[in-house]
PDB file of C-alpha atoms and ligand atoms in Angstrom:
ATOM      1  CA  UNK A  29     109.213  96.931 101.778  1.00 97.00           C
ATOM      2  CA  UNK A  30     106.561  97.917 103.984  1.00 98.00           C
ATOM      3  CA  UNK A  31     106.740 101.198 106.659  1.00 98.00           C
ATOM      4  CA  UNK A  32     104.806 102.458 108.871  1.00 97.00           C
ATOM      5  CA  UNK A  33     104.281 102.646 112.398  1.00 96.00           C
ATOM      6  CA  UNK A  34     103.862 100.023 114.848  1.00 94.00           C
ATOM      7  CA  UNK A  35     100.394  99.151 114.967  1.00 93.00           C
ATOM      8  CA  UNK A  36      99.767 100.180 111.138  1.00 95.00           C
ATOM      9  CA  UNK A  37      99.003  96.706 110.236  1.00 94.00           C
ATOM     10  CA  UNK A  38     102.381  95.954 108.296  1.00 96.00           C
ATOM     11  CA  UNK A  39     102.397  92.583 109.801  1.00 95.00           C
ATOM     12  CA  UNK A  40      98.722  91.729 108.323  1.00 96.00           C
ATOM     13  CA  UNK A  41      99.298  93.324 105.134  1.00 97.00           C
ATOM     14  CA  UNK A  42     102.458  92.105 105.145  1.00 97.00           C
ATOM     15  CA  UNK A  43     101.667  88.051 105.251  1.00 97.00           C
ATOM     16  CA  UNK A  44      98.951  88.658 102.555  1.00 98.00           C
ATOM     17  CA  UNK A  45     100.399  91.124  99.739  1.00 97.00           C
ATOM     18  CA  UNK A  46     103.289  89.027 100.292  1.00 97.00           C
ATOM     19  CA  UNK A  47     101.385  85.568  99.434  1.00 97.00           C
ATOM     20  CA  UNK A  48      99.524  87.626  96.341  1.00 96.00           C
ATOM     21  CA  UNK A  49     103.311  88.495  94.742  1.00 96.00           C
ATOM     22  CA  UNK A  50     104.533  84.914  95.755  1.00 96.00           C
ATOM     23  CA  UNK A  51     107.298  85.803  97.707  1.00 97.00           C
ATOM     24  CA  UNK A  52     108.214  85.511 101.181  1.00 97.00           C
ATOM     25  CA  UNK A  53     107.208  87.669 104.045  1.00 98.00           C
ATOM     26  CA  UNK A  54     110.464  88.404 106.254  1.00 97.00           C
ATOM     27  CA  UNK A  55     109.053  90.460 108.933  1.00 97.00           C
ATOM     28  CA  UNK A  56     112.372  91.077 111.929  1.00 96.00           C
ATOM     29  CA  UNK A  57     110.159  91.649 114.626  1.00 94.00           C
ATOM     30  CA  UNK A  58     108.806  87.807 114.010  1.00 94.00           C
ATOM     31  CA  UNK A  59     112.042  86.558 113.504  1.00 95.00           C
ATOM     32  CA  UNK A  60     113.095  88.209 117.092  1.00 95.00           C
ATOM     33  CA  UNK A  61     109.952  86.710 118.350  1.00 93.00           C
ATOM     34  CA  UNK A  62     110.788  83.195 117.269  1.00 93.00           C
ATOM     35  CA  UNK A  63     114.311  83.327 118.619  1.00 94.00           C
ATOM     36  CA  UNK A  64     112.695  84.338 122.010  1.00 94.00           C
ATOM     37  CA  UNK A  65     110.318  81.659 122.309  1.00 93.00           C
ATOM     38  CA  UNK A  66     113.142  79.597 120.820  1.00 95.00           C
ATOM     39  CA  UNK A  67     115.474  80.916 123.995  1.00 95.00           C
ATOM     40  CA  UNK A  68     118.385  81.187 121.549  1.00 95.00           C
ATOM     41  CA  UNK A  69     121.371  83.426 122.030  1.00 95.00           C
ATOM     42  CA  UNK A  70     119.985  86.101 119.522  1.00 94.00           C
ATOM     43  CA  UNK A  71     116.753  86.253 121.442  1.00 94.00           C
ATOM     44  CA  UNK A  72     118.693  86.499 124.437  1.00 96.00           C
ATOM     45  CA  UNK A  73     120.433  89.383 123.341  1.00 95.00           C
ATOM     46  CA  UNK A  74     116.898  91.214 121.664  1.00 96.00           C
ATOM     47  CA  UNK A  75     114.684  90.398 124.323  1.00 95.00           C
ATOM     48  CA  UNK A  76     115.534  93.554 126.706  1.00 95.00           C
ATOM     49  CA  UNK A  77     115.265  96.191 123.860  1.00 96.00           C
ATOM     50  CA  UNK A  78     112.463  94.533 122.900  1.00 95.00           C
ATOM     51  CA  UNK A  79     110.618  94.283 126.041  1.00 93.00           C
ATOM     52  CA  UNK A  80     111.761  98.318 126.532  1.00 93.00           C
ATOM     53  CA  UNK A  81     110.112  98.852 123.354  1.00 92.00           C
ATOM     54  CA  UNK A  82     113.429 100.169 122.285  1.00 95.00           C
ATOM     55  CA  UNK A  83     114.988  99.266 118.784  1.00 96.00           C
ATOM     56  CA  UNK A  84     117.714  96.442 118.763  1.00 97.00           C
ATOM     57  CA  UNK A  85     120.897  97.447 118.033  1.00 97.00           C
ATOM     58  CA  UNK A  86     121.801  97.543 114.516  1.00 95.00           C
ATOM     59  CA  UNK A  87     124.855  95.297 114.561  1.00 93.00           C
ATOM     60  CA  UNK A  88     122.245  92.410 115.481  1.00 94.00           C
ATOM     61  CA  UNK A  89     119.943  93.321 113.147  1.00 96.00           C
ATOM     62  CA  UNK A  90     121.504  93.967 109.920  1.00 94.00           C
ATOM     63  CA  UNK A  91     123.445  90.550 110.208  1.00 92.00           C
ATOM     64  CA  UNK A  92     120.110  88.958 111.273  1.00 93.00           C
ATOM     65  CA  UNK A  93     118.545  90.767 107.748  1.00 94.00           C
ATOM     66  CA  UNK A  94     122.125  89.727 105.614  1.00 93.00           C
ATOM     67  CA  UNK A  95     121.420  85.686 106.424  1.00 92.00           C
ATOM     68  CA  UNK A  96     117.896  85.574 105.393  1.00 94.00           C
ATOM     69  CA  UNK A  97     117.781  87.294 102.334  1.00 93.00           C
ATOM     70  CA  UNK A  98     121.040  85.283 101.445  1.00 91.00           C
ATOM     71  CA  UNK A  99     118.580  81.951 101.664  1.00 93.00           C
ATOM     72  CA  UNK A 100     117.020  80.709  98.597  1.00 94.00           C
ATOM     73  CA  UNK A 101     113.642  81.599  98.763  1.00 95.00           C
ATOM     74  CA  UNK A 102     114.412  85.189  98.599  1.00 94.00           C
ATOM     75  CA  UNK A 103     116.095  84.682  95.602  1.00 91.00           C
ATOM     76  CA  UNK A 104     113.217  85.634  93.535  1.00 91.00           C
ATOM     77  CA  UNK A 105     111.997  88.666  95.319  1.00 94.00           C
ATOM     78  CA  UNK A 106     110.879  89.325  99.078  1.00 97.00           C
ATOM     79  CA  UNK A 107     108.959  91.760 101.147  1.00 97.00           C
ATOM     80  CA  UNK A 108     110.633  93.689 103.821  1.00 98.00           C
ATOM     81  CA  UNK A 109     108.287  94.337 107.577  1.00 97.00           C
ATOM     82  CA  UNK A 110     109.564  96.313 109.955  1.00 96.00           C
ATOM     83  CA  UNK A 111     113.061  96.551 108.300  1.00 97.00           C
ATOM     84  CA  UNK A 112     115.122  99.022 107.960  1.00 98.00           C
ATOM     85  CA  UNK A 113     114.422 100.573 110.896  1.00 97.00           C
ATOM     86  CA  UNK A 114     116.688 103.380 110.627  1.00 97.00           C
ATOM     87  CA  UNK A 115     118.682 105.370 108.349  1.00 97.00           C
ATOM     88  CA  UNK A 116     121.841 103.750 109.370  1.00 97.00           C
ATOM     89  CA  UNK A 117     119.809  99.791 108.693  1.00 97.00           C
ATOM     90  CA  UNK A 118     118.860 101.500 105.191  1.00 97.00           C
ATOM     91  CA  UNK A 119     122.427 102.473 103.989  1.00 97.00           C
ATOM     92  CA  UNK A 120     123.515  98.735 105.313  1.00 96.00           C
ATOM     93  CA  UNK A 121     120.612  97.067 103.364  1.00 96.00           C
ATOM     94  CA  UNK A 122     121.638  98.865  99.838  1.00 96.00           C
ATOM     95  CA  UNK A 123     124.845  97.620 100.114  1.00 94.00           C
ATOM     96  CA  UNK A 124     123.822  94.466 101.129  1.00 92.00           C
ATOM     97  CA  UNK A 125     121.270  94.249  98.379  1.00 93.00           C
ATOM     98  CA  UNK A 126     123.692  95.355  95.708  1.00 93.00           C
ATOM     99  CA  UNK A 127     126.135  92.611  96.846  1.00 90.00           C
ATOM    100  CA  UNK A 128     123.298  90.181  95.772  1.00 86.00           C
ATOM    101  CA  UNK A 129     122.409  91.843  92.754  1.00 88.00           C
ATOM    102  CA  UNK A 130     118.815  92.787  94.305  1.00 88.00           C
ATOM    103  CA  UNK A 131     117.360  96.593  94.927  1.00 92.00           C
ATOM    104  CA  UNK A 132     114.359  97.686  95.732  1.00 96.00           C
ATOM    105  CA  UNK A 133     111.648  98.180  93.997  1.00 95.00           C
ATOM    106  CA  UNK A 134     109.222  99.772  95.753  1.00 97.00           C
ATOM    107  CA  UNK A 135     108.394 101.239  99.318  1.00 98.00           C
ATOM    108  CA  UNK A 136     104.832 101.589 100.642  1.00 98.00           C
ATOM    109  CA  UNK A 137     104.130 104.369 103.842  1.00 98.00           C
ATOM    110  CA  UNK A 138     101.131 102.573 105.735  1.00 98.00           C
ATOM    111  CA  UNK A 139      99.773 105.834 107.292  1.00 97.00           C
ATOM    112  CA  UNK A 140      97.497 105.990 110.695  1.00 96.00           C
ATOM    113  CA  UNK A 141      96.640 108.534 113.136  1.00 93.00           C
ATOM    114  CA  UNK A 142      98.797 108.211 116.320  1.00 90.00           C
ATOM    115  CA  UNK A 143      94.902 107.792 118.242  1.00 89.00           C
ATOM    116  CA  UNK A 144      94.049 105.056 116.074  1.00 91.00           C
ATOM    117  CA  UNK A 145      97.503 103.210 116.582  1.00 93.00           C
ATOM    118  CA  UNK A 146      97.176 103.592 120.150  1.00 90.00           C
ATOM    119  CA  UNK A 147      93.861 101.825 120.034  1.00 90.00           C
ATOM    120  CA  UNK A 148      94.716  99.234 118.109  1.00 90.00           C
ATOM    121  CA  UNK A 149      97.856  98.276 119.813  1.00 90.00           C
ATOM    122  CA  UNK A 150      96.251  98.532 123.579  1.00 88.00           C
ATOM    123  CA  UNK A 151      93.123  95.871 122.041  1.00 88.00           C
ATOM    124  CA  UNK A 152      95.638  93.752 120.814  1.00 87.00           C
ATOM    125  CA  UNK A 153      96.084  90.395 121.810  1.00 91.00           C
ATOM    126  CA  UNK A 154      97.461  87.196 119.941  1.00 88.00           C
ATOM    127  CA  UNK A 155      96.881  83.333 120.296  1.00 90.00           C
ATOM    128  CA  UNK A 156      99.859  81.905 121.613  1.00 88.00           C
ATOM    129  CA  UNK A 157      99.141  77.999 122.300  1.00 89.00           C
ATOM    130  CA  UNK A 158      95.232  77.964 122.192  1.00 93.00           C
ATOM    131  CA  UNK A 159      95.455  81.475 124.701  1.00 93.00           C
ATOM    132  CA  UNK A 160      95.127  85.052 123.850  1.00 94.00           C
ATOM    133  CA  UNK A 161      97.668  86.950 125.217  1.00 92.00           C
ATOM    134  CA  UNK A 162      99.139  90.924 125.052  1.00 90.00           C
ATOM    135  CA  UNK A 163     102.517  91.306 123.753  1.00 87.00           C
ATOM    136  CA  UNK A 164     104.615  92.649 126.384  1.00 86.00           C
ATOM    137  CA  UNK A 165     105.576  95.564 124.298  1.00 88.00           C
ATOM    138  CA  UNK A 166     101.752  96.701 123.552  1.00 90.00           C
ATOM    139  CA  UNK A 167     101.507  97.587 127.444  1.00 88.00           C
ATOM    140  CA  UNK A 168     100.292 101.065 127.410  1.00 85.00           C
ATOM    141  CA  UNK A 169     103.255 102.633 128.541  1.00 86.00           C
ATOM    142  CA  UNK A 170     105.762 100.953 125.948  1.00 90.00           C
ATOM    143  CA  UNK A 171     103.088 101.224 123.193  1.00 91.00           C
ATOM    144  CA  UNK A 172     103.725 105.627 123.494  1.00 91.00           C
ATOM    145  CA  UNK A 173     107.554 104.819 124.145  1.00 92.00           C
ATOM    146  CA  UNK A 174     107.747 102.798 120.306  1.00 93.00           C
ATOM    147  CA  UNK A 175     105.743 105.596 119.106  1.00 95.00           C
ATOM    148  CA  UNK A 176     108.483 107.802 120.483  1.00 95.00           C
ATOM    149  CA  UNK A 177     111.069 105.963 119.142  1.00 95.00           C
ATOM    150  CA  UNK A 178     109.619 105.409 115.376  1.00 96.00           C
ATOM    151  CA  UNK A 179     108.927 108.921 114.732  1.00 96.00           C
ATOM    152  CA  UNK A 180     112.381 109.617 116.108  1.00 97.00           C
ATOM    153  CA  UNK A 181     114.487 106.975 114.109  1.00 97.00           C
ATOM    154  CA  UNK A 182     112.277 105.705 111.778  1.00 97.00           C
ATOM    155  CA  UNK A 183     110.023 107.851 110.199  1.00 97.00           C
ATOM    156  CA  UNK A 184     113.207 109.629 108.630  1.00 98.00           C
ATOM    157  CA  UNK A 185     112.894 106.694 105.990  1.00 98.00           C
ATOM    158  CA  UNK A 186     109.799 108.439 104.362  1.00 98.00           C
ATOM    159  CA  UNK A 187     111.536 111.024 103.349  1.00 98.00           C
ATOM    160  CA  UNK A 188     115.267 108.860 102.421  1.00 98.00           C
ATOM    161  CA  UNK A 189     112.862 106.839  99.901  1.00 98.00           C
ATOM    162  CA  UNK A 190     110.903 109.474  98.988  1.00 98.00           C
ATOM    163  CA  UNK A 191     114.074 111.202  97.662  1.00 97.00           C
ATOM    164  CA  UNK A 192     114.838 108.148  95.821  1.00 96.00           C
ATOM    165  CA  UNK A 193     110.990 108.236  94.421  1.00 96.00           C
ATOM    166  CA  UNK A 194     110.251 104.860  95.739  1.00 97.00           C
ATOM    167  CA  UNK A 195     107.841 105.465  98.145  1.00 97.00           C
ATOM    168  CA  UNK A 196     104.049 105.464  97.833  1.00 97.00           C
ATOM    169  CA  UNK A 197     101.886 106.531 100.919  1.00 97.00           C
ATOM    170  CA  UNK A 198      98.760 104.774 101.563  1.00 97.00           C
ATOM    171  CA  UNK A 199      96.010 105.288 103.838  1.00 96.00           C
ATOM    172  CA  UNK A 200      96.027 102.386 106.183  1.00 96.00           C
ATOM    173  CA  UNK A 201      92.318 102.947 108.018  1.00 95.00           C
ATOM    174  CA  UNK A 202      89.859 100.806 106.192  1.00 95.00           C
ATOM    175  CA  UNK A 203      89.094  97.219 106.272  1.00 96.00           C
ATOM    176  CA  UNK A 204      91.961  95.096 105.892  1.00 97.00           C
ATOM    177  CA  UNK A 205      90.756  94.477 102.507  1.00 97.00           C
ATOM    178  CA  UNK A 206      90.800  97.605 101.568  1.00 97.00           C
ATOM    179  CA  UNK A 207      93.781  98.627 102.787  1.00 97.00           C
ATOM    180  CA  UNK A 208      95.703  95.754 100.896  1.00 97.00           C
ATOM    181  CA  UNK A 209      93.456  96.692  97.608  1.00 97.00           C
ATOM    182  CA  UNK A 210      95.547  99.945  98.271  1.00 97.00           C
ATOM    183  CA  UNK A 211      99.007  98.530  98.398  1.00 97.00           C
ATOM    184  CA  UNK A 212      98.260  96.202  95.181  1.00 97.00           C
ATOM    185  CA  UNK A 213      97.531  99.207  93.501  1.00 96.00           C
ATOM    186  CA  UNK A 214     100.274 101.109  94.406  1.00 95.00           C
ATOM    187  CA  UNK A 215     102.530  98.107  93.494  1.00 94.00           C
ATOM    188  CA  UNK A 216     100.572  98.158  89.809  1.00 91.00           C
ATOM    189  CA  UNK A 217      99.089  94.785  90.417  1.00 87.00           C
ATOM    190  CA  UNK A 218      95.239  95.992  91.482  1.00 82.00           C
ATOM    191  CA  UNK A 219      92.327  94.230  90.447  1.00 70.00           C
ATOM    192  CA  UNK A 220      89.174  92.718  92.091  1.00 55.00           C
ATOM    193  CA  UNK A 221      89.817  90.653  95.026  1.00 50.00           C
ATOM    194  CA  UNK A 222      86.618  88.757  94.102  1.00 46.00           C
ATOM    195  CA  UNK A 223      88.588  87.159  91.356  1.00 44.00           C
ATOM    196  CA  UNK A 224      91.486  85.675  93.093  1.00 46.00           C
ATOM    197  CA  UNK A 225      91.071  82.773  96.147  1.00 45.00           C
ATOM    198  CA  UNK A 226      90.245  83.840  99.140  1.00 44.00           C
ATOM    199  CA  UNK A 227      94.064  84.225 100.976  1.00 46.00           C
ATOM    200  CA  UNK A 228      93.197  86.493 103.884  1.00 43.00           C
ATOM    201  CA  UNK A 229      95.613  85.896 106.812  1.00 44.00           C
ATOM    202  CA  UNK A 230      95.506  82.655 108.527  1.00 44.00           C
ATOM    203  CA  UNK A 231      96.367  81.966 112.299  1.00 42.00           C
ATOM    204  CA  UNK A 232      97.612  85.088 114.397  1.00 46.00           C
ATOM    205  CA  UNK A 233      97.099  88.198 112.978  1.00 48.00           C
ATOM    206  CA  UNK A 234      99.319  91.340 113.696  1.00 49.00           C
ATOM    207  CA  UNK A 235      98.919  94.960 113.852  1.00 48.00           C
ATOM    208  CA  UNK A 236     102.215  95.004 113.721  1.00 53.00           C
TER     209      UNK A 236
HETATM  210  P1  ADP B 312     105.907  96.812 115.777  1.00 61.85           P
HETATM  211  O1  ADP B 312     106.047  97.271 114.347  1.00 61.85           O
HETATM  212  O2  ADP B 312     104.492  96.620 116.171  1.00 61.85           O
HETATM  213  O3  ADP B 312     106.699  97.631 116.761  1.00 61.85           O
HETATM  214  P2  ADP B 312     107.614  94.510 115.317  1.00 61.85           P
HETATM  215  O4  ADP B 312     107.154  93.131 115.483  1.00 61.85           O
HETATM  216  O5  ADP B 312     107.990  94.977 113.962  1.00 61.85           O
HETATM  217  O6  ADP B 312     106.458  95.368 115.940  1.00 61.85           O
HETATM  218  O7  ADP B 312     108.881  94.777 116.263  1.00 61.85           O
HETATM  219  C1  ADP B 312     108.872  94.456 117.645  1.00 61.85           C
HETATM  220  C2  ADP B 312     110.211  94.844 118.269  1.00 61.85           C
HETATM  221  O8  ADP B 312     111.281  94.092 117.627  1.00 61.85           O
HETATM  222  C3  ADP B 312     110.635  96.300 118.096  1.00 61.85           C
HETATM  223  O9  ADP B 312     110.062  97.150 119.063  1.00 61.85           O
HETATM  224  C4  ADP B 312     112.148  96.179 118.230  1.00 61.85           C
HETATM  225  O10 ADP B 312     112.555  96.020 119.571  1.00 61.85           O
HETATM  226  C5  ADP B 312     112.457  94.884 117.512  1.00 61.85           C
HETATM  227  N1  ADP B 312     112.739  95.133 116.077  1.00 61.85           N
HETATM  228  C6  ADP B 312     112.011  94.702 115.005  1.00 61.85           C
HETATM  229  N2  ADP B 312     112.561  95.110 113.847  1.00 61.85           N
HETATM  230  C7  ADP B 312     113.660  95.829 114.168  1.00 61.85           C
HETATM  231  C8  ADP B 312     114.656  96.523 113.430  1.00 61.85           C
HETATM  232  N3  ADP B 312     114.625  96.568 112.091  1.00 61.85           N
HETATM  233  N4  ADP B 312     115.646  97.150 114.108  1.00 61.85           N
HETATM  234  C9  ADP B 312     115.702  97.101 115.434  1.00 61.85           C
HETATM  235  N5  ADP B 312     114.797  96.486 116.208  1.00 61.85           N
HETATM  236  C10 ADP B 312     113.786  95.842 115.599  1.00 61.85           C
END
């Protein structure tokens, strides 16, 4: 799984270290997106935290979490973005995992200056039908309230996998290539990107 703060670039990294290991990418924050655009009940309910740039409750979120990685294509392995989000989401998703036979393998810290993350969240925008647009939750004012809320909820989880030594930190400032030359290592499969395809991220890209 991938942690870090928002703006860290877990949702870039996530999309392409995920696509290196073969497995899928399941990222919450794009699955609350979807069900927004999507005007379905769940994004009914997650819309005002998310809007707040407060975290959605956990009952929501954990069952959200439970159904994907109960679908096929995480049989095999998957990365985690932007989940758990708290201690309480953590303890939920090892017993969840152990009722599927799964654990983790590895956690990676993606670590950035609280200036930087500020900068790159206020300059972001994404393409949403041909347009480039600013997510409503990178306003300036939410962007220091989820900064608020991560280091108060979730940056406990360095520490909760550190204890369990499977966290690596990494130092997320860098190219993107760089930064994802980084994680590979840290997940033992480094090597030259020069040798592989070209599978940099493709559409949108988040800071997330
Ligand atoms: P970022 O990491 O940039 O904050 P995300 O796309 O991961 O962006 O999340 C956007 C919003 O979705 C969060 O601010 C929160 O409201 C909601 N969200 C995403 N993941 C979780 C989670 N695990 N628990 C609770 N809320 C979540």
């Amino acid at each position: 799984m991938l942690l870090g703060p928002p703006g860290a670039g877990k949702g870039t990294q996530a999309q392409i270290i995920a696509g290196r290991l073969g497995v899928p990418a399941i990222s919450t924050g794009d699955i609350f997106r979807a069900n927004v655009s999507g005007e379905t009940e769940l994004g009914r309910q997650a819309k005002v935290y998310m809007d707040a740039g407060d975290l959605v409750p956990d009952e929501i979120t954990v069952a959200m979490v439970k159904d994907r990685l109960a679908e096929p294509d995480a049989k095999a392995g998957f990365l985690l973005d932007g989940f758990p989000r708290t201690i309480a989401q953590a303890e939920q998703l090892r017993e969840s995992l152990q009722e599927l036979g799964h654990g983790l393998d590895s956690v990676l810290e993606l670590v950035v200056d609280e200036d930087e993350l500020v900068r790159r969240l206020s300059g972001r925008r994404m393409l949403v039908d041909g347009e480039w647009v600013q997510r409503e939750d990178d306003k300036p004012e939410t962007v220091r309230h989820r900064l608020g809320v991560y280091r108060e909820q979730t940056a406990p989880l360095s520490g909760f996998y550190d204890s369990q030594g499977l966290l690596t930190r990494i130092h997320a400032i860098g190219t993107v290539d760089e930064v994802t030359e980084r994680a590979m290592n840290a997940l033992g499969q480094g090597g030259s990107a020069a040798t592989r395809q070209s599978d940099g991220p493709t559409g949108q890209q988040s800071a997330g």
